[in-house]
Short mmCIF file of C-alpha atoms and ligand atoms in Angstrom, two decimals:
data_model
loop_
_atom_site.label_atom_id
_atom_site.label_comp_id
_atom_site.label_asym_id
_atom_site.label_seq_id
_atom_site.Cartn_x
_atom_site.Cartn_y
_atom_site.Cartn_z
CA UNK J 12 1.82 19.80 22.09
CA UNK J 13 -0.59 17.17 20.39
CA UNK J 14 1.15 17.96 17.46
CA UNK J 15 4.49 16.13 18.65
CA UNK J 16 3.07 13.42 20.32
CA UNK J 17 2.38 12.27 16.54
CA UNK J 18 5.43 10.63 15.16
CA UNK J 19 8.54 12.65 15.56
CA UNK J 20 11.68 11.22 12.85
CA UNK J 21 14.77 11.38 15.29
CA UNK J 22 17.30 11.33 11.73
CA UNK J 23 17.29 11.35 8.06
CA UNK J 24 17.55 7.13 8.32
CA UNK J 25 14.88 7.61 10.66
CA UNK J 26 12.35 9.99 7.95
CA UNK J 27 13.59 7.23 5.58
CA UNK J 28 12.41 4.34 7.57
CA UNK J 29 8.93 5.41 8.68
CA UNK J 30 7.93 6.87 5.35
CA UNK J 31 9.25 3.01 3.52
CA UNK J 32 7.39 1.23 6.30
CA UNK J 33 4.33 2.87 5.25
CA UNK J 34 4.76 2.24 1.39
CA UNK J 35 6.61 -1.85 1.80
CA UNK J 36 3.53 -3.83 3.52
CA UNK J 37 1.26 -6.25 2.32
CA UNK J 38 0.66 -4.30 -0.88
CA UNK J 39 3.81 -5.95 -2.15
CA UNK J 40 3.99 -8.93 -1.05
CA UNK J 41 0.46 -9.65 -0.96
CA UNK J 42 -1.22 -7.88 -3.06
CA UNK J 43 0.84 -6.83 -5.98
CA UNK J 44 1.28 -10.60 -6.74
CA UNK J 45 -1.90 -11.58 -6.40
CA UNK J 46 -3.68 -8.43 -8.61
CA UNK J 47 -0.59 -9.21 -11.34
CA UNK J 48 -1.63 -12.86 -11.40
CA UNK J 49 -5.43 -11.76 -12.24
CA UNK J 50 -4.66 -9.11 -14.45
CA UNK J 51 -2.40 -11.13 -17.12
CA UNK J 52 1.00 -10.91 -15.88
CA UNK J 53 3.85 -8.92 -17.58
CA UNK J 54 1.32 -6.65 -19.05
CA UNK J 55 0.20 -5.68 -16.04
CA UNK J 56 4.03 -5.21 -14.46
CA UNK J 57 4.96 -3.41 -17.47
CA UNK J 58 2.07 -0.81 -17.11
CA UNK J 59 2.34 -0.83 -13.01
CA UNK J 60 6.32 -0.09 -13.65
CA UNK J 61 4.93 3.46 -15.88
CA UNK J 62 2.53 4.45 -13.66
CA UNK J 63 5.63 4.52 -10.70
CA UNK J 64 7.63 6.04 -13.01
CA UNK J 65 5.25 8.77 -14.41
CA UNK J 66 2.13 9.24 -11.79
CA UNK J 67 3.77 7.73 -8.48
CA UNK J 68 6.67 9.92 -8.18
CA UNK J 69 5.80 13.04 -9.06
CA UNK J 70 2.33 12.56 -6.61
CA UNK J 71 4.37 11.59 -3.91
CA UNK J 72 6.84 14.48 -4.46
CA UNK J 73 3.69 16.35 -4.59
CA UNK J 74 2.62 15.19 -1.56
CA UNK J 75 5.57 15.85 0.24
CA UNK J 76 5.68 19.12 -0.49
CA UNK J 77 1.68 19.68 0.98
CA UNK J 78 2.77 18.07 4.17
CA UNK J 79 6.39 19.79 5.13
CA UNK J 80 4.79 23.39 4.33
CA UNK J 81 1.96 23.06 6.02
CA UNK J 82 3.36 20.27 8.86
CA UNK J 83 -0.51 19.57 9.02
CA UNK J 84 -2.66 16.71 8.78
CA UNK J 85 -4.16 15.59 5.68
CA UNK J 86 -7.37 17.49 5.76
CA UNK J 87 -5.78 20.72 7.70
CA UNK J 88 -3.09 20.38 4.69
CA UNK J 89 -6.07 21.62 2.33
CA UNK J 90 -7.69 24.06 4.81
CA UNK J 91 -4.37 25.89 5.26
CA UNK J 92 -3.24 26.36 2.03
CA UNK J 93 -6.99 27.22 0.71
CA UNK J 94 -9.09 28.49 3.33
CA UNK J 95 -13.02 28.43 3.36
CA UNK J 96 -12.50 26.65 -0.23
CA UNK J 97 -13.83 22.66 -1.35
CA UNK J 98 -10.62 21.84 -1.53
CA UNK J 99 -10.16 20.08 1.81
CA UNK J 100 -12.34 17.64 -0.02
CA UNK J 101 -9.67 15.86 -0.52
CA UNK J 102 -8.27 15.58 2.94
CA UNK J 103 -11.42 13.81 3.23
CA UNK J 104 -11.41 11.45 0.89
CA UNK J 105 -7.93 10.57 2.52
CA UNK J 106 -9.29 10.01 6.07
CA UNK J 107 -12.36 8.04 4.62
CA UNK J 108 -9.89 6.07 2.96
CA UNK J 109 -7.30 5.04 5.30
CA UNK J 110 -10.55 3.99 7.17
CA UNK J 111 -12.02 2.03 4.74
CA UNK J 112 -8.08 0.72 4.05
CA UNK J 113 -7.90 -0.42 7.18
CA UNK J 114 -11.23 -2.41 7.39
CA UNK J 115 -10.03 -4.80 4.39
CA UNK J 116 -5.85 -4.84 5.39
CA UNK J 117 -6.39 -5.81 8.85
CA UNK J 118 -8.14 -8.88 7.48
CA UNK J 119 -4.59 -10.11 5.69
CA UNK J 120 -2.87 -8.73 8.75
CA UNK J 121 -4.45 -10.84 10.81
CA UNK J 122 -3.79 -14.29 8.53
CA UNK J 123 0.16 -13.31 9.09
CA UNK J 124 -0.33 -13.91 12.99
CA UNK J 125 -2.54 -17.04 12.11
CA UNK J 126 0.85 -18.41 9.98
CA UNK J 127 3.34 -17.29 12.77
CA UNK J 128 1.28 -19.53 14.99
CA UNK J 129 1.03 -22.03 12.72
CA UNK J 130 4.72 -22.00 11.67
CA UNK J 131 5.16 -22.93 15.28
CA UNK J 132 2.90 -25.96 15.72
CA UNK J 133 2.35 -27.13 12.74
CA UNK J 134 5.24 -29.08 10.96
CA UNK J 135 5.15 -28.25 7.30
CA UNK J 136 8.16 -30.62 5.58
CA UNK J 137 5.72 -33.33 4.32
CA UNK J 138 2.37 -31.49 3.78
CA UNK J 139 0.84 -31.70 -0.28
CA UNK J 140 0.37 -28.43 -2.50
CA UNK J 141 -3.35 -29.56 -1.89
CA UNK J 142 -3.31 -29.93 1.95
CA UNK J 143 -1.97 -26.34 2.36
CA UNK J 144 -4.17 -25.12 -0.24
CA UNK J 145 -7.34 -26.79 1.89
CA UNK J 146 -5.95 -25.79 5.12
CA UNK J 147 -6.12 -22.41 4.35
CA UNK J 148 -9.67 -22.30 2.92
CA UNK J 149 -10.50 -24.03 5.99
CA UNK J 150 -9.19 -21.15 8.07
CA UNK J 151 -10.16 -18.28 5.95
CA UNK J 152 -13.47 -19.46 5.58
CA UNK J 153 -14.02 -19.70 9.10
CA UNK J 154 -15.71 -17.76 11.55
CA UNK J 155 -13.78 -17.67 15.33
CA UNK J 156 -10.08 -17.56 14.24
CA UNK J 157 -9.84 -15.06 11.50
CA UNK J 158 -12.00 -12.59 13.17
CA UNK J 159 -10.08 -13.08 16.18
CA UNK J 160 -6.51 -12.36 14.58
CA UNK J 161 -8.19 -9.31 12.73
CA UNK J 162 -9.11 -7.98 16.12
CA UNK J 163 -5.78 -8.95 17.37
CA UNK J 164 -4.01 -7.03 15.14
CA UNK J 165 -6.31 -3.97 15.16
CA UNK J 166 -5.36 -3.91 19.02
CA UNK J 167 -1.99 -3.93 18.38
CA UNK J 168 -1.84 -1.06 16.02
CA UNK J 169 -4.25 0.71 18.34
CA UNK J 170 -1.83 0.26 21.19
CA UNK J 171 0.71 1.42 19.26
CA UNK J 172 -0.50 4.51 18.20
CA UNK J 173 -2.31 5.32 21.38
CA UNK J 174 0.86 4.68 23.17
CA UNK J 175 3.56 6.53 21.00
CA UNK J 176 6.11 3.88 20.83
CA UNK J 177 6.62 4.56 17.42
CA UNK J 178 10.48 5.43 17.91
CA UNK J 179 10.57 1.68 19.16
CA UNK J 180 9.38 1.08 15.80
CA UNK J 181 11.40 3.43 13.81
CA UNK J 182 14.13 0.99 15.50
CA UNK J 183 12.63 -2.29 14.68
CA UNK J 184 12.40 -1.34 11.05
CA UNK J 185 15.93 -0.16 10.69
CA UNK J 186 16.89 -4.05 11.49
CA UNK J 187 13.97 -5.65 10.03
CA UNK J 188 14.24 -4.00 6.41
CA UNK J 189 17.41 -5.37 5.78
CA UNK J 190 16.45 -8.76 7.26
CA UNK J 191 13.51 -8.59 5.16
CA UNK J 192 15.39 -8.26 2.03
CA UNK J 193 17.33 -11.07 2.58
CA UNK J 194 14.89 -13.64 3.08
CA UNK J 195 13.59 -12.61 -0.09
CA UNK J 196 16.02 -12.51 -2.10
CA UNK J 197 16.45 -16.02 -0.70
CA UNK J 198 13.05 -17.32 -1.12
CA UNK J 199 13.60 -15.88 -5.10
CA UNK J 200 16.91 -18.06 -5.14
CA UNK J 201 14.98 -20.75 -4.04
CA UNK J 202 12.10 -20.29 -5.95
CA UNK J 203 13.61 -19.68 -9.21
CA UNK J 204 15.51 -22.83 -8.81
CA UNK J 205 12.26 -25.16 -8.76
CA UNK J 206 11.46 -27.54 -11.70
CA UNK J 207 9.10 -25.33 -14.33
CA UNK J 208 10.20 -22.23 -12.54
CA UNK J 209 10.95 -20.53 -16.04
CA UNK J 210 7.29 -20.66 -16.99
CA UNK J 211 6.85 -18.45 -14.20
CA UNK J 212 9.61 -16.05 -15.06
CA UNK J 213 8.02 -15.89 -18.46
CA UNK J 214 4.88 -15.02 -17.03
CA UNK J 215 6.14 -12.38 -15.27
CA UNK J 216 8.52 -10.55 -17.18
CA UNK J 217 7.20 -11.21 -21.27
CA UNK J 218 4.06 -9.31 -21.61
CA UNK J 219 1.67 -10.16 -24.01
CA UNK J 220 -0.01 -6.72 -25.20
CA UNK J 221 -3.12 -8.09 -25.89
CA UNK J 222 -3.49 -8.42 -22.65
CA UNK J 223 -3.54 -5.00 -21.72
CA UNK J 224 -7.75 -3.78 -21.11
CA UNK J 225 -8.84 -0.79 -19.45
CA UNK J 226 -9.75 -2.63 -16.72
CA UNK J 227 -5.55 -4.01 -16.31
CA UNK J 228 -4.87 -0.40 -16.33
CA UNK J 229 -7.04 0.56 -13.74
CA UNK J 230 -5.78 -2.22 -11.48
CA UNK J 231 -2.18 -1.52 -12.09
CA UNK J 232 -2.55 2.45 -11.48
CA UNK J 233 -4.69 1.62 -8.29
CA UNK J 234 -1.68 -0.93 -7.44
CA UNK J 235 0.89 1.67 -8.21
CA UNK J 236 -1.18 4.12 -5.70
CA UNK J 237 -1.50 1.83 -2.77
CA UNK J 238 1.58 0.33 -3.19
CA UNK J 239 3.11 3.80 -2.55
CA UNK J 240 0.73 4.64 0.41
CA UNK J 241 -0.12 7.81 -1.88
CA UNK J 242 -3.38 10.18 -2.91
CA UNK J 243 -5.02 9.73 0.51
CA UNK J 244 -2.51 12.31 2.64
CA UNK J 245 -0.59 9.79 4.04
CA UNK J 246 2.75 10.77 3.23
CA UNK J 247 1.63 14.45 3.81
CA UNK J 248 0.95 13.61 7.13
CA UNK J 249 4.58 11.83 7.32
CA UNK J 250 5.85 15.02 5.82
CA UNK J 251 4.56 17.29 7.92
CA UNK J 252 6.94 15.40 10.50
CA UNK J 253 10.07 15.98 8.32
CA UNK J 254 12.17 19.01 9.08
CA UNK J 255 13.66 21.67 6.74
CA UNK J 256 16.82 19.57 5.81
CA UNK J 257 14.95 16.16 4.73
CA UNK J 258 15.76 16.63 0.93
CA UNK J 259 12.07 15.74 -0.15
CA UNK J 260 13.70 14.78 -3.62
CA UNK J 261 15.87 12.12 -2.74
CA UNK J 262 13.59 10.62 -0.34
CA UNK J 263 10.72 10.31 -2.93
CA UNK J 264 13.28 8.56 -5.01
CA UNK J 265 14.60 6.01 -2.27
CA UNK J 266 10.89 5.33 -1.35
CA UNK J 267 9.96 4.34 -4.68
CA UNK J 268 12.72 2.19 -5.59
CA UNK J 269 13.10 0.60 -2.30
CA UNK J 270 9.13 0.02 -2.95
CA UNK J 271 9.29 -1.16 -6.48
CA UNK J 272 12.23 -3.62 -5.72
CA UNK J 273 10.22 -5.25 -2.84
CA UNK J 274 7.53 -5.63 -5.10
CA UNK J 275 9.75 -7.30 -7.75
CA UNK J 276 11.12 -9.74 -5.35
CA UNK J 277 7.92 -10.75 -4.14
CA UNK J 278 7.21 -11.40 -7.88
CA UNK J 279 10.16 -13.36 -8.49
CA UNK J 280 9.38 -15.27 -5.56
CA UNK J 281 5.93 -16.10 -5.90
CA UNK J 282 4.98 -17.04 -9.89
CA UNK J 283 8.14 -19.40 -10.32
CA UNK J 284 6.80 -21.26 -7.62
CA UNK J 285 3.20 -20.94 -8.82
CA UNK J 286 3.87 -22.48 -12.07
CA UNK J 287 5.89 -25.14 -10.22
CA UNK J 288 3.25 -26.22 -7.94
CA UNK J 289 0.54 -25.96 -10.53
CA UNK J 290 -1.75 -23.34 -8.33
CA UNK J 291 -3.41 -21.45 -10.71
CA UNK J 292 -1.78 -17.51 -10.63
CA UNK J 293 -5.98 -15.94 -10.57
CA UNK J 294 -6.24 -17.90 -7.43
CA UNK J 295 -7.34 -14.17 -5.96
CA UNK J 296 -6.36 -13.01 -2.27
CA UNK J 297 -5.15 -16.44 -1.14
CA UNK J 298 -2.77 -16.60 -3.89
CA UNK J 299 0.28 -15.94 -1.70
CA UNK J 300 -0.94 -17.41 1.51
CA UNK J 301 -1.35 -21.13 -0.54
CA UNK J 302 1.78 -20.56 -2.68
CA UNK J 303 4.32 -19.50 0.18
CA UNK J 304 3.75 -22.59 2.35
CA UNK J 305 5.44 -25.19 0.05
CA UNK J 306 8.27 -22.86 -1.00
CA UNK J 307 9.85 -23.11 2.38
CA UNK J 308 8.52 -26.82 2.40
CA UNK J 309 11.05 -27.41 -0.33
CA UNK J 310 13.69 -25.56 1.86
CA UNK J 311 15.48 -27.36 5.20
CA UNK J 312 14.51 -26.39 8.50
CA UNK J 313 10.32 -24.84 6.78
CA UNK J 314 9.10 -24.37 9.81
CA UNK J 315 12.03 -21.85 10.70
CA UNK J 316 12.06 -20.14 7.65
CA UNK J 317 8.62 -19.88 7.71
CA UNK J 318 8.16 -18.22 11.24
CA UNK J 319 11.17 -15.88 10.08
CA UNK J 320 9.28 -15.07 6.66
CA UNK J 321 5.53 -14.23 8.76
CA UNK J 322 6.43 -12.20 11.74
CA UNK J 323 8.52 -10.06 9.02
CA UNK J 324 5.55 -9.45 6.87
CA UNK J 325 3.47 -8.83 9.70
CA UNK J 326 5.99 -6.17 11.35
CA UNK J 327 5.88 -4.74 7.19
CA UNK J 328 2.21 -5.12 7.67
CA UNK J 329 2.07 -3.13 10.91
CA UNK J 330 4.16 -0.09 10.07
CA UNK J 331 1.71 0.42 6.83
CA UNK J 332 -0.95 0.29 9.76
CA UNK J 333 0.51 2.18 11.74
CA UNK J 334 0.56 5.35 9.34
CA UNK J 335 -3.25 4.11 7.94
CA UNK J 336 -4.26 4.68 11.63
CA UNK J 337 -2.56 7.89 12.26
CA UNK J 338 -3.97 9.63 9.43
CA UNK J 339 -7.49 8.99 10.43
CA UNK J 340 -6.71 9.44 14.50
CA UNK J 341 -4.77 13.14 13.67
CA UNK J 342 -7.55 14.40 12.10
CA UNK J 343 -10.42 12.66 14.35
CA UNK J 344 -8.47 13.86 17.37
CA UNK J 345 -7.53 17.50 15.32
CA UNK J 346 -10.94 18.27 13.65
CA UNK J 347 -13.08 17.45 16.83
CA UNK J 348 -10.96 17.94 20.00
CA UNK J 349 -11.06 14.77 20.72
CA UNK J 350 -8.29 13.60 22.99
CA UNK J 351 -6.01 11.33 20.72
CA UNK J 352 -6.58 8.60 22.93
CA UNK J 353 -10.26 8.75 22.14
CA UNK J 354 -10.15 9.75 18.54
CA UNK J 355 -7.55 6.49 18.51
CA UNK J 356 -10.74 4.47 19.77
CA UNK J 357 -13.02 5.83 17.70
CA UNK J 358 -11.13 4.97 14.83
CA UNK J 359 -10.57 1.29 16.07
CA UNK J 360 -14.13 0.95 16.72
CA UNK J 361 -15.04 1.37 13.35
CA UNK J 362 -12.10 -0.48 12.00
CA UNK J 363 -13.16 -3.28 13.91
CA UNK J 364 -16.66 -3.41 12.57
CA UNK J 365 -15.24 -3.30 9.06
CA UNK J 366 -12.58 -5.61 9.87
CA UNK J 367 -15.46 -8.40 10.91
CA UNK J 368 -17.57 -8.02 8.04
CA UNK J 369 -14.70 -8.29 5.54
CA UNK J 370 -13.22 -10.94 7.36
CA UNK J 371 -16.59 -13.36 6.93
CA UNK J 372 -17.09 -12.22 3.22
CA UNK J 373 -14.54 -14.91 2.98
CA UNK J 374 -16.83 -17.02 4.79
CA UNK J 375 -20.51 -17.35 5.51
CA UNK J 376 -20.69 -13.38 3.97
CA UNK J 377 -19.26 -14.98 0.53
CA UNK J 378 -22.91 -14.99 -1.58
CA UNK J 379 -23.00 -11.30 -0.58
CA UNK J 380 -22.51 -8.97 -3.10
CA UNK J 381 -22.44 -6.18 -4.66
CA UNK J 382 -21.38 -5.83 -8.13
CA UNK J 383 -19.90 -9.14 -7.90
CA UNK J 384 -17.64 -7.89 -5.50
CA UNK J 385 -17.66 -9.33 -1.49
CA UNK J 386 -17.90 -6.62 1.16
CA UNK J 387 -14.26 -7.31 1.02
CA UNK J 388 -13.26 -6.91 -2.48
CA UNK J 389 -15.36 -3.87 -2.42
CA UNK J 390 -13.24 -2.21 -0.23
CA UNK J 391 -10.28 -3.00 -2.00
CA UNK J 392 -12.00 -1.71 -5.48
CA UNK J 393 -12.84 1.62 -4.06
CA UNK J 394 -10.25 2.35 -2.28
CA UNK J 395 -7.16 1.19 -4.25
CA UNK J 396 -8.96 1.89 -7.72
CA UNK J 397 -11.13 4.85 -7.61
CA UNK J 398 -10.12 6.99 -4.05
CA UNK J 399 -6.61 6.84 -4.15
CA UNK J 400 -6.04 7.70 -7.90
CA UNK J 401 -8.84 10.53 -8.14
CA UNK J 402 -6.89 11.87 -4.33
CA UNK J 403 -3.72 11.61 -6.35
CA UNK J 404 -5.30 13.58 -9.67
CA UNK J 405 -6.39 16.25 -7.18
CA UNK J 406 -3.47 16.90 -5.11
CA UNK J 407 -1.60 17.41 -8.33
CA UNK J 408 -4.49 19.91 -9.50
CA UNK J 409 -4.53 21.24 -6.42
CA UNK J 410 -0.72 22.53 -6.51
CA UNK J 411 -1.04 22.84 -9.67
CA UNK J 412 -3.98 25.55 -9.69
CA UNK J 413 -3.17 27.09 -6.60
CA UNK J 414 0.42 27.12 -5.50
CA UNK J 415 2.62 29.41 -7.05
CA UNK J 416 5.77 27.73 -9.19
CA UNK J 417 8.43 29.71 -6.65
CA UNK J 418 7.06 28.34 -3.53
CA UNK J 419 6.86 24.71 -4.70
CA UNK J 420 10.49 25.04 -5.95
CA UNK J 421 11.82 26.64 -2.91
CA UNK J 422 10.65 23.75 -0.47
CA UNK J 423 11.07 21.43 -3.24
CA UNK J 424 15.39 22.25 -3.13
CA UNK J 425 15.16 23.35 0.71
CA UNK J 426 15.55 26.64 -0.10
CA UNK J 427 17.56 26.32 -2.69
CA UNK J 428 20.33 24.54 -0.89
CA UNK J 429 19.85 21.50 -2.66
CA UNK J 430 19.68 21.25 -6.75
CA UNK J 431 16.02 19.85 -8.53
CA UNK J 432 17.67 19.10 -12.07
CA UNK J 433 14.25 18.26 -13.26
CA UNK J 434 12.20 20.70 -11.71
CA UNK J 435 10.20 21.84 -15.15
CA UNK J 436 9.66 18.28 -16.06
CA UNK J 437 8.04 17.28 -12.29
CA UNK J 438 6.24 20.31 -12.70
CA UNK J 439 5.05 19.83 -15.64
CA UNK J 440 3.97 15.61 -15.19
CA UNK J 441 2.28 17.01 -11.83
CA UNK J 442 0.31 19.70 -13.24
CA UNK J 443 -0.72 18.21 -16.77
CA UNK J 444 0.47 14.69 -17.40
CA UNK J 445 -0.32 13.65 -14.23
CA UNK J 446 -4.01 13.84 -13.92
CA UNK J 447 -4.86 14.08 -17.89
CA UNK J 448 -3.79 10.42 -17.38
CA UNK J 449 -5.79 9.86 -14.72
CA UNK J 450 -8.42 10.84 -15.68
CA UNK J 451 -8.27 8.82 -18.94
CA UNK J 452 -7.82 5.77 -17.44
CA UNK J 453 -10.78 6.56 -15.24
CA UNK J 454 -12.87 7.39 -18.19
CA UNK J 455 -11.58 4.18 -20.30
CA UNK J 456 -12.58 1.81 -17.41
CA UNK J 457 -16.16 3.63 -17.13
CA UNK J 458 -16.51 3.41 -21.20
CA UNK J 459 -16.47 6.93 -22.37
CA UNK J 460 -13.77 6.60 -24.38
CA UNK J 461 -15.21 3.35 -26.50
CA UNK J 462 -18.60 5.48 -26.30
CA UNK J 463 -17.09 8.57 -28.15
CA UNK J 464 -14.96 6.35 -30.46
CA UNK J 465 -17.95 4.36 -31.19
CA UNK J 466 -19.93 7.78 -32.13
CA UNK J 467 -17.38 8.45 -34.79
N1 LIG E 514 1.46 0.98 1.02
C1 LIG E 514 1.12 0.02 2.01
C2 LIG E 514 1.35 -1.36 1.46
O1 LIG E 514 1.82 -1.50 0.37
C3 LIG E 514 -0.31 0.19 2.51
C4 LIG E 514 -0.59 1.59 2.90
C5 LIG E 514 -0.11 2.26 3.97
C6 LIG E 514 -1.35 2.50 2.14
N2 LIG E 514 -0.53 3.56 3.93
C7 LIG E 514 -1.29 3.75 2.83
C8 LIG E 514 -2.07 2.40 0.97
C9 LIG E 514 -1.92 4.85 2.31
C10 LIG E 514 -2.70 3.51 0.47
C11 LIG E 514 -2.62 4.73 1.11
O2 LIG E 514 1.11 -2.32 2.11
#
C-alpha cells in the first residue's frame, strides 16, 4: 500500500520524465558552470565528459538494475539482496546524503523564486553588469529574504511529496522540458552572438592540460555524480518504480545524454557571456545568478524572458527535489514505521535547519569555517565529492561481488527480450574499471599517489 503511494510512472515517457527531472536541475545550470569556471575550463569539461562516459553510465545502469529487482528503497535495496550483511551501508550513505543535498540545494532553489519575483518588479533593460552583480550580493548576503525563499521552497517540495501530486508533475515536465530547451538554446544564440563571446567559447571547449590537478578531477567526477543524481540510491529508488518492460538500457542512455546536453547548453550560454561582461568565470556560486541577468538585458522584452528562464529552472530545480526528498522520506517512513506524512516532516525539519545555516554562510556565517570551506561549501564538498563517488564505487562492488553475471543480464535485457550488445564491456567497467578509478582519483586528491611516487 505505502509502497504505491510513492511515485507510480503511468508510461515509458512518463519513467523517462521523472528519472531526467531528477538528473537536469540546478546541477547543470548552476552548478556545472560555476565548478567548470573554478576548475580551469575545458580541462575540466573534457575530464567531466569521461567520467559520463566511463563511470556515469555504467553506475547508473548499475543502479537501475538494484532498484527494478528489488523495487525497494535505497537502503532496503542492500538489505534484500544481502541480508544481515554491512552492505546496506551504503543505502545509508544515500539517505544521509540526499539529506545533507538538500540542506545546501534548497539554498539556490530558493534564489530562483527570489529572481521570479524580481523578474516581475524589477525592470532590468538599463541596469550595469555592476548593479546586478551588487544587487545580488546584497540579497545573498542577507538575512530575512534568502532564508525565507529557502523555507519557501522546502514547503513546497514537502507539500508535494506529502501530497502525491507527483503525476501533476510527471505532466508539467513533459511540457516544461521541451520549453526548457528552447530558451536555452536561445539564450546560447544570444549569448554566443555578444562582442568577445569567442574568448568564452575558447575557454570552454580548448583545454589546456596543464590544467588538469587531482583536485580538477575530483571536482569533475563529483560533478559527473551529482549531475546524474547517482551513487546515493536515487535512481534505485526511481527504479524500483519502473516495471518489467522499461528497457533499463535505453533509458540510462537517454538520461545521460539528455543530461550532458543540458549541461553543455548551460555552458555555451553562460562563459560567452562571462567573457563579454568581464565577470570573472571563479566568481564561485553566484557565477550564474550575476551572469544571467544582463544576458536577457541585452535581449527585448528582459523582464519576460527572464521570468520565463527562472520559474523553468526552479520547476528543474523542484523535480531534482522532489526525488532528493523521497529517498530520505521512503526510508524514514520504511525503516521506522513512521507514517509518510511524518517521516515527510521529519525530513523537512532537518532540511530546514540545514537550509538556514547554509543559507547565512553566505552572510553573517561567511568567517565560519572549516577547512576553508563555509557550512555551505562543506556540504557541497562532501556530498558531491566524497559520498556520491565512494556510493557509486560501492554499488558497482557491490554487484560486482555479489550478484551473479546471469541475473544482472537477465533484468539488464528484460529477460532477454531486449538485446545488451555490450553487456561484457558494462560488466566489465562496473566491476573493475569502474571503482579502480575511483578509487584513484580518491587517493590522488588525498596524496597517496605523489606519496608513493615520491618514495621511489
Ligand atoms: N541531479 C540533480 C541536479 O543536477 C540533483 C540531484 C537530484 C541529485 N537527485 C540527486 C544529486 C541525487 C545527487 C544525487 O540538479
Amino acid at each position: 500500500m505505502t509502497e504505491n503511494k510513492r511515485v507510480t510512472f503511468g508510461s515509458k515517457l512518463g519513467v523517462l520524465m521523472a528519472t531526467v527531472g531528477s538528473a537536469v536541475g540546478l546541477g547543470n545550470i548552476w552548478r556545472f558552470p560555476y565548478m567548470l569556471g573554478e576548475n580551469g575550463g575545458a580541462a575540466f569539461l573534457l575530464i567531466y565528459l569521461i567520467c559520463i562516459l566511463i563511470l556515469g553510465l555504467p553506475v547508473m545502469i548499475t543502479e537501475f538494475f538494484i532498484g527494478r529487482h528489488t523495487h525497494k528503497n535505497a537502503a532496503g535495496a542492500f538489505k534484500a539482496m544481502a541480508p544481515g550483511t554491512r552492505w546496506s551501508l551504503i543505502g545509508y550513505n544515500g539517505v544521509l546524503a540526499a539529506f545533507l543535498i538538500l540542506g545546501f540545494y534548497s539554498v539556490i532553489a530558493g534564489w530562483t523564486l527570489e529572481y521570479i519575483l524580481q523578474s516581475v518588479t524589477s525592470p532590468m533593460a538599463n541596469k550595469s553588469v555592476e548593479v546586478f552583480a551588487s544587487e545580488f550580493s546584497a540579497f545573498s548576503s542577507g538575512l530575512i529574504r534568502p532564508i525565507a525563499w529557502t523555507i519557501a521552497f522546502i514547503t513546497i517540495t514537502h507539500i508535494i511529496i506529502v501530497s502525491g501530486v507527483k503525476n501533476g508533475i510527471e505532466r508539467a515536465s513533459k511540457i516544461m522540458m521541451p520549453i526548457l530547451f528552447l530558451i536555452l538554446f536561445i539564450l546560447c544564440i544570444r549569448s554566443v552572438t555578444l562582442p568577445n563571446a569567442d574568448k568564452g567559447l575558447a575557454f570552454l571547449f580548448q583545454p589546456d592540460f596543464s590544467k588538469i590537478t587531482s583536485s580538477v578531477t575530483l571536482s569533475a567526477m563529483g560533478q559527473a555524480f551529482f549531475s546524474l543524481s547517482i551513487g546515493m540510491g536515487c535512481l534505485i529508488t526511481y527504479s524500483s518504480y519502473f516495471n518489467k518492460k522499461t528497457n533499463l538500457q535505453t533509458t540510462a542512455l537517454q538520461v545521460t545524454l539528455l543530461d550532458t546536453l543540458v549541461a553543455l547548453l548551460a555552458g555555451i550560454m553562460i562563459f560567452p557571456a562571462v567573457f563579454s561582461f568581464g565577470i570573472a568565470p571563479t566568481a564561485g556560486p553566484e557565477l550564474v545568478f550575476i551572469t544571467l541577468p544582463n544576458v536577457f538585458a541585452q535581449l527585448p522584452m528582459a523582464n519576460v524572458w527572464s521570468f520565463i528562464f527562472f520559474i523553468l529552472l526552479g520547476l528543474a530545480a523542484l523535480t531534482s527535489t522532489i526525488s532528493l526528498h523521497e529517498v530520505a522520506t521512503a526510508y524514514v517512513h520504511e525503516e521506522f514505521q513512521f507514517s509518510r506524512a511524518k517521516a515527510a516532516l521529519l525530513v523537512s525539519t532537518g532540511v530546514l535547519i540545514l537550509g538556514v545555516i547554509s543559507s547565512l554562510s553566505f552572510g553573517i556565517f561567511k568567517g565560519y569555517t572549516l577547512f576553508g570551506l563555509t557550512f555551505f561549501d562543506l556540504l557541497d564538498y562532501v556530498t558531491a565529492k566524497i559520498m556520491l563517488p565512494l556510493g557509486g564505487m560501492m554499488i558497482c562492488i557491490f554487484v560486482g561481488m555479489r550478484v551473479d553475471k546471469k541475473i544482472l543480464k537477465a533484468e539488464l535485457t528484460n529477460e532477454g527480450t531486449v538485446p545488451f550488445y555490450f553487456f561484457n564491456t558494462y560488466s566489465f567497467f562496473m566491476k573493475y574499471i569502474a571503482p579502480v578509478l575511483i578509487g584513484i582519483v580518491f587517493l590522488n586528491e588525498l596524496g597517496v599517489i605523489k606519496g608513493i611516487q615520491r618514495f621511489f
